[in-house]
Coordinates of C-alpha atoms in Angstrom, one line a residue:
X63 CA -21.6 -5.7 -8.1
X64 CA -22.8 -2.9 -10.2
X65 CA -25.8 -1.3 -9.3
X66 CA -28.9 -1.7 -11.9
X67 CA -29.0 2.1 -13.2
X68 CA -26.3 3.7 -15.3
X69 CA -24.4 5.8 -13.1
X70 CA -21.2 8.7 -14.1
X71 CA -18.1 6.9 -13.1
X72 CA -14.9 8.5 -12.7
X73 CA -12.4 5.5 -13.2
X74 CA -8.6 6.7 -11.9
X75 CA -6.4 5.4 -14.6
X76 CA -2.6 4.9 -13.9
X77 CA -1.8 4.2 -17.4
X78 CA -2.0 0.6 -16.6
X79 CA -3.6 -2.5 -18.0
X80 CA -5.7 -2.4 -14.9
X81 CA -7.4 0.5 -14.6
X82 CA -7.6 1.0 -18.7
X83 CA -9.9 -2.5 -18.4
X84 CA -11.6 -1.0 -15.6
X85 CA -12.7 1.9 -17.8
X86 CA -13.5 -0.2 -20.6
X87 CA -15.1 -2.7 -19.1
X88 CA -17.7 0.2 -17.4
X89 CA -17.9 2.1 -20.5
X90 CA -18.9 -1.3 -22.1
X91 CA -21.7 -1.3 -19.6
X92 CA -23.1 1.7 -20.2
X93 CA -22.0 4.0 -18.1
X94 CA -20.8 7.6 -18.2
X95 CA -17.6 7.1 -17.7
X96 CA -14.6 9.9 -16.9
X97 CA -11.0 9.4 -16.5
X98 CA -8.9 10.9 -14.9
X99 CA -4.8 10.8 -13.5
X100 CA -3.5 11.8 -10.5
X101 CA -0.5 13.7 -11.0
X102 CA 1.5 12.7 -7.4
X103 CA 5.0 12.8 -8.8
X104 CA 7.4 15.0 -10.4
X105 CA 9.2 12.6 -12.8
X106 CA 11.5 15.0 -14.5
X107 CA 12.9 15.5 -10.5
X108 CA 14.4 12.0 -10.2
X109 CA 15.5 12.1 -14.1
X110 CA 17.5 14.9 -13.4
X111 CA 19.1 13.3 -10.6
X112 CA 20.5 10.2 -12.2
X113 CA 19.4 10.7 -15.8
X114 CA 16.6 8.3 -15.9
X115 CA 12.9 8.5 -16.1
X116 CA 10.3 6.9 -13.6
X117 CA 8.8 3.9 -14.2
X118 CA 5.6 3.7 -12.2
X119 CA 2.3 5.4 -12.3
X120 CA 3.2 8.9 -11.9
X121 CA 5.7 9.2 -15.3
X122 CA 4.8 11.0 -18.2
X123 CA 4.8 8.0 -20.1
X124 CA 2.0 7.1 -18.0
X125 CA -0.3 9.5 -18.3
X126 CA 0.4 9.8 -21.7
X127 CA -0.6 6.1 -22.0
X128 CA -3.9 6.9 -19.9
X129 CA -5.1 9.4 -21.7
X130 CA -4.6 7.7 -25.4
X131 CA -6.7 5.0 -24.1
X132 CA -9.5 7.5 -22.8
X133 CA -9.3 8.7 -26.4
X134 CA -9.7 5.8 -28.0
X135 CA -12.5 4.5 -25.6
X136 CA -14.3 8.0 -26.4
X137 CA -14.2 9.5 -22.7
X138 CA -13.7 12.5 -21.4
X139 CA -10.3 12.6 -19.6
X140 CA -8.4 15.0 -17.2
X141 CA -4.8 15.0 -14.9
X142 CA -5.4 16.4 -11.6
X143 CA -2.2 18.0 -9.7
X144 CA -1.8 16.6 -6.3
X145 CA 2.0 16.5 -5.8
X146 CA 2.0 19.1 -2.6
X147 CA -0.7 16.5 -0.9
X148 CA 1.8 13.6 -1.9
X149 CA 4.6 15.5 -0.8
X150 CA 3.2 16.1 2.6
X151 CA 1.0 13.1 3.2
X152 CA 3.0 10.2 2.0
X153 CA 7.0 11.0 1.1
X154 CA 7.4 13.2 4.2
X155 CA 6.2 10.6 6.2
X156 CA 7.8 7.8 4.3
X157 CA 11.2 9.8 5.6
X158 CA 10.0 10.3 9.0
X159 CA 9.1 6.7 9.4
X160 CA 12.7 5.3 8.1
X161 CA 14.5 8.3 10.2
X162 CA 12.3 7.1 13.2
X163 CA 13.5 3.4 12.8
X164 CA 10.4 2.0 11.1
X165 CA 9.4 0.4 7.7
X166 CA 7.2 2.3 6.2
X167 CA 4.4 1.0 3.4
X168 CA 3.5 4.0 1.3
X169 CA 1.0 2.4 -0.5
X170 CA -1.2 2.3 2.1
X171 CA -1.2 5.9 2.5
X172 CA -1.5 6.8 -1.0
X173 CA -4.6 4.8 -1.5
X174 CA -5.9 6.2 1.9
X175 CA -5.0 10.1 1.5
X176 CA -5.1 10.1 -2.2
X177 CA -7.1 8.1 -3.7
X178 CA -10.0 7.5 -1.6
X179 CA -10.2 11.0 -0.1
X180 CA -8.5 13.7 -2.7
X181 CA -9.8 11.7 -5.8
X182 CA -12.7 11.1 -4.6
X183 CA -13.6 14.4 -3.2
X184 CA -13.1 15.4 -7.1
X185 CA -15.2 12.8 -8.3
X186 CA -18.0 14.3 -6.1
X187 CA -17.2 17.7 -7.1
X188 CA -17.8 16.5 -10.7
X189 CA -21.4 14.8 -9.9
X190 CA -19.9 11.6 -10.4
X191 CA -21.9 8.4 -8.7
X192 CA -19.1 6.2 -7.9
X193 CA -15.5 6.3 -8.2
X194 CA -13.7 3.4 -10.0
X195 CA -10.2 1.7 -9.6
X196 CA -8.4 -1.4 -10.9
X197 CA -7.6 -2.8 -7.6
X198 CA -8.2 -6.8 -7.0
X199 CA -10.7 -6.4 -4.2
X200 CA -14.3 -6.6 -3.9
X201 CA -16.9 -4.2 -2.1
X202 CA -20.1 -5.8 -1.0
X203 CA -23.4 -4.6 1.0
X204 CA -24.6 -6.7 3.6
X205 CA -27.2 -5.9 6.6
X206 CA -24.4 -4.6 8.6
X207 CA -23.0 -2.0 6.0
X208 CA -20.6 -2.6 3.4
X209 CA -17.4 -5.2 3.9
X210 CA -14.4 -5.4 2.2
X211 CA -13.4 -8.7 0.3
X212 CA -10.2 -10.4 -1.5
X213 CA -9.8 -10.5 -4.9
X214 CA -11.4 -13.5 -6.1
X215 CA -7.9 -13.8 -7.6
X216 CA -5.4 -15.0 -4.7
X217 CA -2.2 -14.0 -6.6
X218 CA -3.6 -10.5 -7.2
X219 CA -5.2 -10.0 -4.4
X220 CA -4.9 -6.7 -3.0
X221 CA -7.7 -5.8 -0.2
X222 CA -4.7 -5.6 2.5
X223 CA -3.9 -2.2 1.1
X224 CA -7.5 -1.0 1.2
X225 CA -7.8 -1.8 5.1
X226 CA -8.8 2.2 6.0
X227 CA -11.2 2.3 3.7
X228 CA -14.9 4.0 5.4
X229 CA -18.5 2.9 5.4
X230 CA -18.8 6.3 3.4
X231 CA -16.0 6.1 0.9
X232 CA -17.5 2.0 0.2
X233 CA -20.6 3.6 -0.3
X234 CA -19.2 5.2 -3.6
X235 CA -16.3 3.2 -4.8
X236 CA -16.2 -0.1 -7.5
X237 CA -13.6 -2.1 -8.2
X238 CA -14.9 -3.8 -11.6
X239 CA -11.9 -6.2 -11.3
X240 CA -12.5 -7.8 -8.1
X241 CA -13.9 -11.2 -9.5
X242 CA -11.4 -11.4 -12.7
X243 CA -8.0 -12.9 -12.5
X244 CA -5.2 -11.0 -14.4
X245 CA -5.2 -13.6 -17.1
X246 CA -9.2 -12.7 -17.7
X247 CA -8.2 -8.8 -17.1
X248 CA -5.6 -9.0 -20.2
X249 CA -8.0 -11.1 -22.3
X250 CA -10.1 -8.3 -22.1
X251 CA -7.2 -5.3 -22.7
X252 CA -7.0 -7.5 -25.9
X253 CA -10.6 -8.0 -26.7
X254 CA -10.8 -4.1 -26.3
X255 CA -7.7 -3.5 -28.2
X256 CA -6.1 -1.4 -25.5
X257 CA -2.2 -0.1 -26.4
X258 CA -1.4 -0.9 -23.1
X259 CA -2.8 -4.4 -23.5
X260 CA 0.8 -6.3 -22.7
X261 CA 1.9 -3.2 -20.8
X262 CA 4.5 -4.7 -17.9
X263 CA 3.0 -4.6 -14.5
X264 CA 5.0 -1.4 -11.9
X265 CA 6.5 -3.1 -8.7
X266 CA 8.7 -0.6 -7.2
X267 CA 7.7 2.6 -5.0
X268 CA 6.4 5.1 -7.8
X269 CA 8.7 7.9 -6.0
X270 CA 11.7 5.5 -5.8
X271 CA 11.6 3.3 -9.3
X272 CA 15.3 2.3 -9.3
X273 CA 14.1 0.7 -6.0
X274 CA 17.3 2.7 -4.4
X275 CA 15.3 3.8 -1.3
X276 CA 18.3 4.6 0.9
X277 CA 19.7 7.3 -1.8
X278 CA 15.9 8.6 -1.7
X279 CA 16.4 9.1 2.1
X280 CA 19.5 10.7 1.7
X281 CA 19.0 13.1 -1.2
X282 CA 15.6 14.0 0.8
X283 CA 16.9 14.5 4.3
X284 CA 21.1 14.2 4.4
X285 CA 23.4 11.3 5.0
X286 CA 25.1 10.9 8.3
X287 CA 22.8 12.1 10.9
X288 CA 21.9 8.6 11.9
X289 CA 25.5 6.7 11.6
X290 CA 25.9 4.8 15.0
X291 CA 26.5 1.2 16.4
X292 CA 25.6 -2.2 16.2
X293 CA 25.0 -4.0 19.4
X294 CA 24.0 -7.5 19.9
X295 CA 21.4 -8.4 22.0
X296 CA 23.6 -8.9 24.6
X297 CA 24.9 -5.6 24.7
X298 CA 28.2 -6.0 22.9
X299 CA 29.1 -3.6 20.3
X300 CA 29.9 -5.5 17.1
X301 CA 30.4 -3.0 15.0
X302 CA 29.3 0.8 13.0
X303 CA 26.8 1.2 11.0
X304 CA 25.8 4.1 8.0
X305 CA 22.4 5.0 8.8
X306 CA 19.7 2.8 11.2
X307 CA 17.5 3.8 7.8
X308 CA 19.4 1.0 5.9
X309 CA 17.9 -1.6 8.2
X310 CA 15.0 -3.5 8.2
X311 CA 13.7 -6.0 11.2
X312 CA 14.5 -9.4 9.9
X313 CA 17.6 -8.1 7.8
X314 CA 20.3 -10.5 7.1
X315 CA 22.9 -9.7 4.7
X316 CA 25.0 -6.4 4.2
X317 CA 25.5 -6.6 8.2
X318 CA 29.3 -7.5 7.9
X319 CA 29.8 -9.0 11.1
X320 CA 32.0 -11.8 12.3
X321 CA 29.8 -14.2 14.5
X322 CA 29.8 -17.5 15.6
X323 CA 26.1 -18.1 14.1
X324 CA 24.2 -16.1 11.6
X325 CA 22.6 -12.9 12.7
X326 CA 19.1 -10.4 11.8
X327 CA 18.3 -7.0 12.5
X328 CA 16.3 -7.8 15.7
X329 CA 15.4 -4.1 16.7
X330 CA 16.2 -0.4 15.4
X331 CA 16.6 2.1 18.0
X332 CA 16.8 5.3 16.2
X333 CA 16.9 7.8 19.3
X334 CA 20.0 6.3 20.1
X335 CA 21.1 5.7 16.6
X336 CA 21.7 1.8 17.2
X337 CA 20.8 -1.2 14.9
X338 CA 19.7 -4.6 17.8
X339 CA 21.3 -7.3 16.0
X340 CA 20.7 -10.8 17.3
X341 CA 20.2 -14.8 16.7
X342 CA 16.9 -16.1 14.5
X343 CA 15.3 -17.0 17.9
X344 CA 15.3 -13.5 18.9
X345 CA 12.9 -12.1 15.8
X346 CA 10.1 -14.4 17.4
X347 CA 7.5 -12.3 18.1
X348 CA 4.2 -13.7 20.4
X349 CA 2.1 -10.2 20.6
X350 CA 2.4 -6.7 18.9
X351 CA 0.3 -3.2 19.6
X352 CA -1.2 -1.8 16.7
X353 CA -2.1 2.4 16.3
X354 CA -4.1 4.1 13.6
X355 CA -6.5 1.2 14.1
X356 CA -9.6 1.1 11.5
X357 CA -12.3 -1.5 12.1
X358 CA -14.8 -2.7 9.3
X359 CA -17.9 -2.0 10.0
X360 CA -17.5 -1.4 13.7
X361 CA -15.1 -2.1 16.6
X362 CA -15.7 -5.1 18.3
X363 CA -16.9 -5.5 21.8
X364 CA -14.3 -7.3 22.9
X365 CA -11.3 -9.5 21.7
X366 CA -12.0 -11.4 18.6
X367 CA -10.2 -14.4 16.3
X368 CA -8.9 -13.3 12.8
X369 CA -6.3 -14.4 10.7
X370 CA -3.8 -11.9 10.8
X371 CA -1.3 -10.7 7.9
X372 CA 1.7 -8.6 8.7
X373 CA 2.8 -8.0 5.6
X374 CA 1.6 -7.7 1.8
X375 CA 3.1 -11.5 0.7
X376 CA 2.8 -12.4 4.2
X377 CA 0.6 -15.5 4.8
X378 CA -2.4 -14.9 7.4
X379 CA -2.0 -16.3 10.6
X380 CA -4.0 -17.1 13.7
X381 CA -4.2 -15.0 16.3
X382 CA -6.4 -12.9 18.7
X383 CA -7.2 -9.0 18.7
X384 CA -8.7 -6.7 21.3
X385 CA -9.3 -2.9 20.8
X386 CA -7.3 -1.2 23.5
X387 CA -8.7 2.2 23.0
X388 CA -10.5 4.3 20.3
X389 CA -7.7 4.0 17.8
X390 CA -5.3 0.9 19.1
X391 CA -5.5 -2.7 19.8
X392 CA -3.4 -5.6 21.2
X393 CA -2.3 -8.7 19.1
X394 CA -1.9 -12.1 20.2
X395 CA -0.4 -14.6 17.8
X396 CA -1.4 -18.2 18.1
X397 CA 2.2 -19.0 17.2
X398 CA 5.2 -16.7 17.6
X399 CA 5.9 -14.6 14.2
X400 CA 9.4 -13.8 12.8
X401 CA 9.8 -10.4 10.9
X402 CA 6.9 -8.1 12.9
X403 CA 8.3 -5.1 11.4
X404 CA 7.1 -1.4 12.8
X405 CA 5.8 1.0 10.5
X406 CA 4.1 -1.8 8.0
X407 CA 0.3 -2.6 8.1
X408 CA -1.5 -5.5 9.8
X409 CA -4.2 -6.2 8.5
X410 CA -7.1 -8.9 10.0
X411 CA -9.1 -11.1 8.3
X412 CA -12.3 -13.2 8.9
X413 CA -12.3 -15.7 6.0
X414 CA -12.4 -13.5 2.6
X415 CA -13.5 -10.4 4.3
X416 CA -11.3 -7.7 6.1
X417 CA -12.9 -6.7 9.5
X418 CA -9.8 -4.2 10.6
X419 CA -5.8 -3.4 10.4
X420 CA -3.9 -0.8 11.7
X421 CA 0.2 0.1 11.6
X422 CA 2.6 -2.1 14.0
X423 CA 3.6 0.2 16.7

């Protein structure tokens, strides 16, 4: 994975165990390591609204942890402020997606726009050879170019979030943890005596640390403007709702409807402020269209067979995918799938290799 010569490497440090071990391993290998933390979200703005702190990769505690780890390793450390870009590229799209009837995945956008565009650019300004992160994935060079592969630990593989990486980016990025398990990473953290060796992992969206995305949306964009009807697939109006953004495809709980069979959200018509519900069989989808498609390393000439993952924790399923034009594709599943959700990412695999992906339209 590592190049033979010693390199100057910027490590994206979040204050967690993964990025801390990444920095420690690279320093141990003799590289010139520079720690860098992105300030992407003003945690005090969240704390000011409900009295709690932000517990994810943007809090003051996390910046403090990253700085202390860097000091312990004896490497330079700095904080770069990307708050405006994060607001514009990630949070604004997050809100727009929900108010347009989609269910967004902001982690993919953050990786694409912040880590591997802006932070990589900052690393190059420092004349760094490479940018390293603590992702559980692998980049390998083959005859046709760079390829992205799953991390060896299937429980931690994060390749799903990285499908937008370009050839130019992969030439300048390394994932030192791609061949390790989480247990091995924690063992390294203990060996290096890192202060974050036992630090818990963050699971929530960093700017919605309490998981209450409805509260966040209403504070950002206001409440009441998306209230409307809950409609059965037959056309029968069954009730009212308090915002289309409160619902996602496949949702069953919280509908508050009396019906002879269990009902699920099968569609969201944001333009008409309607939530469409139906029986479970109405969730089955045989094909879907993707937008903003990325191919690795290049688009196929025609349709190809893939294993398709439609959510991060979704089991990959056999499918046929074909480019429609330069930025869209059509996917046909061998068997109809439930929970196909506009706004989520769909990623294509050939074995452990990522061959492409896009956004469910």
